[in-house]
Short mmCIF file of C-alpha atoms and ligand atoms in Angstrom, two decimals:
data_model
loop_
_atom_site.label_atom_id
_atom_site.label_comp_id
_atom_site.label_asym_id
_atom_site.label_seq_id
_atom_site.Cartn_x
_atom_site.Cartn_y
_atom_site.Cartn_z
CA MET E 8 136.95 117.36 76.57
CA ILE E 9 139.17 119.11 73.93
CA LYS E 10 142.69 118.66 73.66
CA THR E 11 145.11 120.90 71.62
CA ASN E 12 146.77 118.28 69.75
CA ALA E 13 145.78 114.95 68.13
CA MET E 14 147.71 112.69 70.49
CA SER E 15 145.29 110.45 72.37
CA ARG E 16 144.77 110.97 76.05
CA ARG E 17 146.13 107.41 76.99
CA THR E 18 149.29 107.87 75.05
CA MET E 19 149.74 111.30 76.66
CA LEU E 20 149.10 109.88 80.10
CA GLY E 21 151.44 107.09 79.54
CA ALA E 22 154.06 109.50 78.16
CA ALA E 23 153.39 112.01 81.13
CA ALA E 24 153.75 109.11 83.75
CA ALA E 25 156.98 107.88 82.19
CA LEU E 26 158.53 111.23 81.90
CA GLY E 27 156.90 113.54 84.37
CA ALA E 28 154.57 116.00 82.67
CA SER E 29 157.09 118.85 82.96
CA SER E 30 159.72 117.02 81.14
CA LEU E 31 157.64 116.26 78.07
CA PRO E 32 158.99 117.71 74.78
CA ALA E 33 157.39 120.91 73.46
CA TRP E 34 155.79 118.92 70.55
CA ALA E 35 154.00 116.63 73.09
CA GLN E 36 152.78 119.49 75.44
CA THR E 37 149.03 119.53 75.52
CA LYS E 38 146.73 121.85 77.26
CA THR E 39 143.19 120.90 78.37
CA ILE E 40 140.92 123.40 76.98
CA LEU E 41 138.32 124.77 79.47
CA ARG E 42 135.63 126.71 77.59
CA ILE E 43 133.44 129.03 79.78
CA SER E 44 130.12 130.43 78.59
CA THR E 45 128.05 133.07 80.61
CA PRO E 46 125.51 135.60 79.62
CA ALA E 47 127.21 137.98 82.08
CA VAL E 48 128.12 141.31 80.84
CA PRO E 49 131.97 142.13 81.13
CA ASP E 50 131.63 144.75 83.87
CA ASP E 51 129.70 142.46 86.24
CA TRP E 52 131.42 140.58 89.14
CA HIS E 53 130.36 137.06 87.94
CA ALA E 54 132.07 137.90 84.42
CA LYS E 55 135.30 139.26 86.21
CA MET E 56 135.34 136.15 88.42
CA TRP E 57 136.43 134.05 85.52
CA THR E 58 139.52 135.85 85.10
CA VAL E 59 140.20 135.05 88.75
CA PHE E 60 139.56 131.48 87.85
CA LYS E 61 141.95 131.65 84.89
CA ASP E 62 144.77 133.43 86.69
CA THR E 63 144.51 131.23 89.86
CA LEU E 64 144.71 128.09 87.49
CA GLU E 65 147.52 129.45 85.47
CA LYS E 66 149.58 129.96 88.80
CA SER E 67 148.63 126.60 90.32
CA ALA E 68 148.87 124.48 87.20
CA PRO E 69 151.05 126.31 84.83
CA GLY E 70 150.72 125.26 81.14
CA GLU E 71 148.22 122.58 81.91
CA PHE E 72 144.97 124.44 80.97
CA ASP E 73 143.70 126.88 78.25
CA VAL E 74 140.93 128.73 79.75
CA GLN E 75 138.61 130.41 77.34
CA ILE E 76 136.15 132.89 78.62
CA ASN E 77 133.00 133.70 76.42
CA LEU E 78 130.90 136.46 77.86
CA ASN E 79 127.57 137.98 76.85
CA GLY E 80 126.03 134.65 75.82
CA SER E 81 128.36 134.61 72.83
CA LEU E 82 129.09 130.90 72.95
CA PHE E 83 125.76 129.39 74.42
CA LYS E 84 122.36 131.11 74.78
CA GLN E 85 121.40 131.83 78.49
CA GLY E 86 119.81 128.78 79.92
CA THR E 87 121.34 126.26 77.52
CA GLU E 88 124.77 125.93 79.26
CA SER E 89 123.68 122.94 81.50
CA THR E 90 122.70 120.79 78.53
CA ALA E 91 125.93 121.84 76.71
CA MET E 92 128.02 120.85 79.65
CA ALA E 93 126.13 117.41 79.95
CA ARG E 94 126.74 116.72 76.29
CA GLY E 95 130.58 117.71 76.70
CA ASN E 96 130.11 120.73 74.29
CA LEU E 97 131.08 123.19 77.07
CA GLU E 98 133.25 122.67 80.11
CA LEU E 99 132.29 125.40 82.55
CA SER E 100 129.59 127.88 83.43
CA ALA E 101 127.73 129.47 86.30
CA ILE E 102 124.23 128.01 86.44
CA SER E 103 121.24 129.25 88.44
CA ALA E 104 118.81 127.31 90.77
CA PHE E 105 116.31 127.76 88.05
CA ASP E 106 118.53 125.85 85.57
CA ILE E 107 119.04 123.17 88.00
CA ALA E 108 115.24 122.98 89.04
CA LYS E 109 114.35 122.07 85.50
CA LEU E 110 116.20 118.73 85.96
CA VAL E 111 116.27 118.45 89.85
CA PRO E 112 112.85 119.45 91.07
CA GLU E 113 113.97 119.44 94.66
CA PHE E 114 116.21 122.35 93.95
CA SER E 115 113.31 124.46 93.14
CA VAL E 116 113.14 125.58 96.80
CA PHE E 117 115.88 128.01 95.97
CA THR E 118 113.89 129.50 93.17
CA ALA E 119 111.23 130.42 95.69
CA GLY E 120 111.15 134.10 96.87
CA TYR E 121 112.06 134.88 100.41
CA VAL E 122 113.58 131.46 101.29
CA VAL E 123 117.28 132.31 101.60
CA ARG E 124 117.79 135.35 104.07
CA ASP E 125 121.28 136.89 103.19
CA PRO E 126 124.43 136.01 101.46
CA ALA E 127 126.09 134.55 104.51
CA GLN E 128 123.19 132.24 105.08
CA GLN E 129 123.42 131.24 101.44
CA GLN E 130 127.23 130.28 101.76
CA LYS E 131 126.33 128.16 104.99
CA ILE E 132 123.47 126.34 103.22
CA PHE E 133 125.46 125.45 99.90
CA ASN E 134 128.81 124.77 101.76
CA GLY E 135 127.13 122.61 104.39
CA PRO E 136 125.21 119.32 104.52
CA ILE E 137 122.24 120.70 102.50
CA GLY E 138 124.53 121.66 99.76
CA ALA E 139 126.25 118.40 99.74
CA GLU E 140 122.89 116.35 99.51
CA LEU E 141 121.53 118.54 96.74
CA PHE E 142 124.83 118.79 94.68
CA LYS E 143 124.86 115.01 94.77
CA LEU E 144 121.53 114.87 93.04
CA VAL E 145 122.82 117.60 90.55
CA THR E 146 125.95 115.47 89.67
CA GLU E 147 123.71 112.36 89.36
CA LYS E 148 120.91 113.83 87.34
CA MET E 149 122.67 116.66 85.28
CA GLU E 150 126.15 115.29 84.55
CA VAL E 151 127.58 118.37 85.70
CA THR E 152 129.63 118.90 89.01
CA PRO E 153 129.09 122.08 91.08
CA LEU E 154 132.29 123.45 92.50
CA ALA E 155 131.51 126.56 94.17
CA THR E 156 128.68 128.96 94.99
CA ALA E 157 128.65 132.56 93.84
CA TYR E 158 126.28 135.32 95.36
CA LEU E 159 124.65 136.75 92.23
CA GLY E 160 122.97 139.42 94.56
CA THR E 161 119.50 140.09 95.91
CA ARG E 162 116.95 140.74 93.20
CA GLN E 163 114.94 144.01 93.21
CA VAL E 164 112.14 145.21 90.79
CA ASN E 165 113.39 147.82 88.40
CA LEU E 166 110.65 149.82 86.47
CA ARG E 167 110.67 151.93 83.40
CA ASP E 168 108.09 154.33 84.86
CA VAL E 169 107.43 155.41 88.47
CA ARG E 170 104.80 153.62 90.26
CA ASN E 171 103.52 153.47 93.80
CA VAL E 172 104.40 149.87 94.67
CA LYS E 173 103.65 148.85 98.18
CA THR E 174 102.17 145.37 97.81
CA PRO E 175 101.99 142.67 95.07
CA ALA E 176 98.57 144.10 94.13
CA ASP E 177 100.32 147.26 92.97
CA LEU E 178 102.30 145.32 90.26
CA LYS E 179 99.10 144.02 88.56
CA GLY E 180 99.41 144.30 84.81
CA VAL E 181 103.05 145.38 84.72
CA LYS E 182 104.83 143.44 82.25
CA LEU E 183 107.92 142.27 84.12
CA ARG E 184 110.56 140.75 82.27
CA MET E 185 111.91 137.39 83.48
CA PRO E 186 114.44 134.90 82.10
CA GLY E 187 112.38 132.45 79.81
CA THR E 188 111.66 129.35 81.86
CA LYS E 189 108.56 128.42 83.72
CA GLU E 190 110.26 128.62 87.00
CA TRP E 191 111.38 132.20 86.50
CA LEU E 192 107.91 133.21 85.13
CA PHE E 193 106.30 131.72 88.36
CA LEU E 194 108.47 133.98 90.41
CA GLY E 195 107.45 136.95 88.39
CA GLU E 196 103.62 136.15 88.81
CA ALA E 197 104.25 135.42 92.48
CA LEU E 198 105.30 139.02 92.75
CA GLY E 199 102.06 140.06 91.32
CA ALA E 200 103.22 141.06 87.99
CA THR E 201 102.58 139.77 84.37
CA ALA E 202 105.60 137.79 83.81
CA THR E 203 107.06 138.23 80.09
CA PRO E 204 110.01 136.07 79.17
CA LEU E 205 113.06 137.61 77.60
CA ALA E 206 116.76 136.72 77.46
CA PHE E 207 119.09 138.86 79.56
CA GLY E 208 120.82 140.31 76.41
CA GLU E 209 117.57 141.72 75.16
CA VAL E 210 116.51 143.56 78.36
CA TYR E 211 118.11 146.78 77.75
CA LEU E 212 116.41 147.25 74.40
CA GLY E 213 113.07 145.96 75.81
CA LEU E 214 113.21 148.67 78.58
CA LYS E 215 114.18 151.32 76.18
CA THR E 216 111.53 150.74 73.66
CA GLY E 217 108.86 149.98 76.09
CA THR E 218 108.13 146.26 75.14
CA ILE E 219 108.49 145.53 78.77
CA ASP E 220 107.58 147.58 81.87
CA GLY E 221 110.32 146.43 84.15
CA GLN E 222 112.73 143.72 85.01
CA ASP E 223 114.12 142.23 88.19
CA ASN E 224 117.88 141.84 88.99
CA PRO E 225 120.32 142.48 91.77
CA LEU E 226 121.69 146.07 91.96
CA PRO E 227 125.22 145.18 90.56
CA SER E 228 123.64 143.84 87.46
CA VAL E 229 121.38 146.71 87.01
CA ARG E 230 124.55 148.87 87.19
CA ALA E 231 126.67 146.67 84.98
CA ALA E 232 124.08 146.07 82.30
CA LYS E 233 123.16 149.87 82.39
CA PHE E 234 119.49 149.21 82.88
CA TYR E 235 119.40 152.37 85.08
CA GLU E 236 119.87 154.26 81.83
CA VAL E 237 116.43 153.12 80.61
CA THR E 238 114.42 152.90 83.87
CA LYS E 239 113.18 155.23 86.40
CA GLN E 240 112.57 153.41 89.67
CA ILE E 241 114.00 150.57 91.74
CA VAL E 242 111.49 148.92 94.10
CA MET E 243 113.54 147.33 97.00
CA THR E 244 111.39 144.08 97.22
CA SER E 245 114.51 142.01 98.00
CA HIS E 246 112.60 138.91 96.82
CA LEU E 247 115.40 136.63 96.08
CA VAL E 248 118.77 136.20 97.43
CA ASP E 249 120.06 134.61 94.25
CA SER E 250 122.83 132.28 93.63
CA LEU E 251 125.00 130.94 90.76
CA PHE E 252 126.75 127.79 90.94
CA ILE E 253 130.10 127.40 89.15
CA ALA E 254 129.87 124.09 87.56
CA ILE E 255 131.88 121.93 85.26
CA SER E 256 130.84 119.22 82.86
CA SER E 257 131.20 115.97 84.82
CA LYS E 258 132.80 114.32 81.61
CA SER E 259 135.63 116.99 81.78
CA PHE E 260 135.99 116.91 85.44
CA ASN E 261 136.26 113.03 85.60
CA ALA E 262 138.90 113.12 82.89
CA LEU E 263 141.25 115.17 85.12
CA THR E 264 143.85 113.77 87.46
CA PRO E 265 143.08 114.05 91.31
CA THR E 266 145.57 116.99 91.51
CA GLN E 267 144.11 118.75 88.65
CA LYS E 268 140.59 118.22 90.04
CA GLN E 269 141.76 119.92 93.34
CA LYS E 270 143.21 122.76 91.57
CA VAL E 271 140.16 123.47 89.37
CA SER E 272 138.03 123.28 92.51
CA ALA E 273 140.34 125.77 94.30
CA ALA E 274 140.38 128.03 91.40
CA ALA E 275 136.37 127.94 91.19
CA GLN E 276 136.46 128.69 95.01
CA ALA E 277 138.84 131.65 94.52
CA ALA E 278 136.60 133.15 91.77
CA ALA E 279 133.43 132.78 93.75
CA ALA E 280 135.08 134.41 96.79
CA TYR E 281 136.17 137.34 94.67
CA ASN E 282 132.73 137.75 93.21
CA ASN E 283 131.04 137.44 96.70
CA ASP E 284 133.39 139.93 98.39
CA ASN E 285 133.12 142.54 95.58
CA ARG E 286 129.39 142.20 95.04
CA ILE E 287 128.45 142.45 98.74
CA LYS E 288 130.68 145.48 98.90
CA GLU E 289 129.06 147.16 95.89
CA GLU E 290 125.56 146.23 96.64
CA ALA E 291 125.75 148.28 99.85
CA GLN E 292 126.77 151.34 97.92
CA LEU E 293 124.68 151.36 94.77
CA ILE E 294 121.44 152.77 96.16
CA GLU E 295 123.26 156.13 96.17
CA PHE E 296 124.70 155.67 92.75
CA PHE E 297 121.15 155.11 91.30
CA LYS E 298 119.79 158.17 93.17
CA LYS E 299 122.58 160.26 91.77
CA GLU E 300 121.53 158.90 88.32
CA GLY E 301 118.15 160.20 88.95
CA LEU E 302 116.31 157.05 89.86
CA LYS E 303 113.73 156.84 92.56
CA VAL E 304 114.60 154.14 95.02
CA THR E 305 111.66 153.11 96.96
CA THR E 306 110.85 150.57 99.65
CA PRO E 307 107.72 148.61 99.61
CA ASP E 308 105.79 146.67 102.28
CA VAL E 309 108.32 143.90 102.12
CA GLU E 310 106.29 141.76 104.60
CA ALA E 311 103.30 141.97 102.44
CA PHE E 312 105.49 140.71 99.39
CA ARG E 313 106.93 138.01 101.65
CA LYS E 314 103.62 136.64 102.79
CA SER E 315 102.12 136.65 99.42
CA VAL E 316 105.11 135.14 97.76
CA GLN E 317 105.68 132.46 100.34
CA ALA E 318 101.88 131.54 100.21
CA THR E 319 102.07 131.22 96.53
CA TYR E 320 104.86 128.87 96.58
CA GLN E 321 103.55 126.82 99.51
CA ASN E 322 100.22 126.27 97.54
CA SER E 323 102.08 125.33 94.30
CA ASP E 324 103.34 122.05 92.81
CA TYR E 325 106.86 123.11 93.49
CA ALA E 326 106.48 122.84 97.26
CA LYS E 327 105.13 119.25 96.72
CA VAL E 328 108.54 118.08 95.70
CA TRP E 329 110.64 119.85 98.23
CA PRO E 330 112.16 117.01 100.41
CA LYS E 331 110.43 116.67 103.75
CA GLY E 332 111.99 119.06 106.38
CA LEU E 333 114.29 120.85 103.95
CA LEU E 334 112.58 124.19 104.36
CA ASP E 335 112.96 123.85 108.17
CA ARG E 336 116.60 122.98 107.74
CA ILE E 337 117.20 125.94 105.57
CA ASN E 338 115.47 128.27 108.03
CA ALA E 339 117.54 126.64 110.85
CA THR E 340 120.77 127.47 109.06
CA LYS E 341 122.34 130.36 110.86
C1 LIG L 419 118.73 137.33 84.45
O1 LIG L 419 118.56 136.89 83.28
O2 LIG L 419 117.97 138.20 84.94
C2 LIG L 419 119.76 136.86 85.15
O3 LIG L 419 120.01 137.59 86.41
C3 LIG L 419 119.55 135.32 85.60
C4 LIG L 419 120.79 134.61 86.17
O4 LIG L 419 120.39 133.43 86.49
C5 LIG L 419 121.94 134.68 85.33
O5 LIG L 419 121.70 133.98 84.04
C6 LIG L 419 122.13 136.31 84.92
O6 LIG L 419 121.04 136.76 84.40
C7 LIG L 419 123.31 136.49 83.83
O7 LIG L 419 124.47 135.90 84.23
C8 LIG L 419 123.52 137.88 83.63
O8 LIG L 419 123.93 138.65 84.55
#
């Protein structure tokens, strides 16, 4: 973890203990830098939530932290944040189930389409015993500590040209952009499309120029990243109730005092709650917005998508590493 002056941590802690942190002379004041990296665009809720994190922490622990927010993937490329945190090159990010599944295969159950039902169930799953068990594995295997679960939204298919899409067969041959890991590409193929890897920051141009035929993202991100300007249709497949886990490098977290740990966790919870409330509210209103913008919003045969996607996952190697009974426990979470 980075400190703003050269004084060693041990000396600082000794001095702080002797004097009480607030009575340290100005020259000895040090702030713990918390660098955040996210591919989120500024206008999306999971970008704005970091300001809530920063403000909450400034209020609860004045002068103790220097929170630095880096949006648009400007500090670390999308998908590289977990490794950066494990190495201690980055303090915080919001990582996906897909990022986690690369190192914790059990977690891939949450990359599968049509597993989590809605945002309320998502919160119950991750704030209950299932979350506790799986986050323990994350901390052990990834050297990052999950602090809160944010709802990224429910993913929908967004196409450049209008198409009659009722079942996965109707997406045959559609070059559907997915983030560039095999777990994401598998989801795109499970939807019936030809999955094409591309970083989030390149999607707008890809849609504009036609190097891809479509992309999938929750409606608030389609609005915030302005994908509606370069697409003509949204197919309401609702294939993934997506999550992002606010996580901190374990090295950084373990260097904090117990009180600081509690304050950082509380700030992460506040950030997630802000994101979740606003995103859920906006998600309910966006269909009208997109229609006004001239997009066709269509509803496919969601049951046909559900059946086909679920079967694809059940017959895959992913399902083989899902802990016995986990899917039943998820389904039983109400
Ligand atoms: C995306 O690239 O489609 C995705 O929605 C994947 C998420 O896991 C997350 O990285 C998100 O992009 C970014 O935060 C940008 O919104």
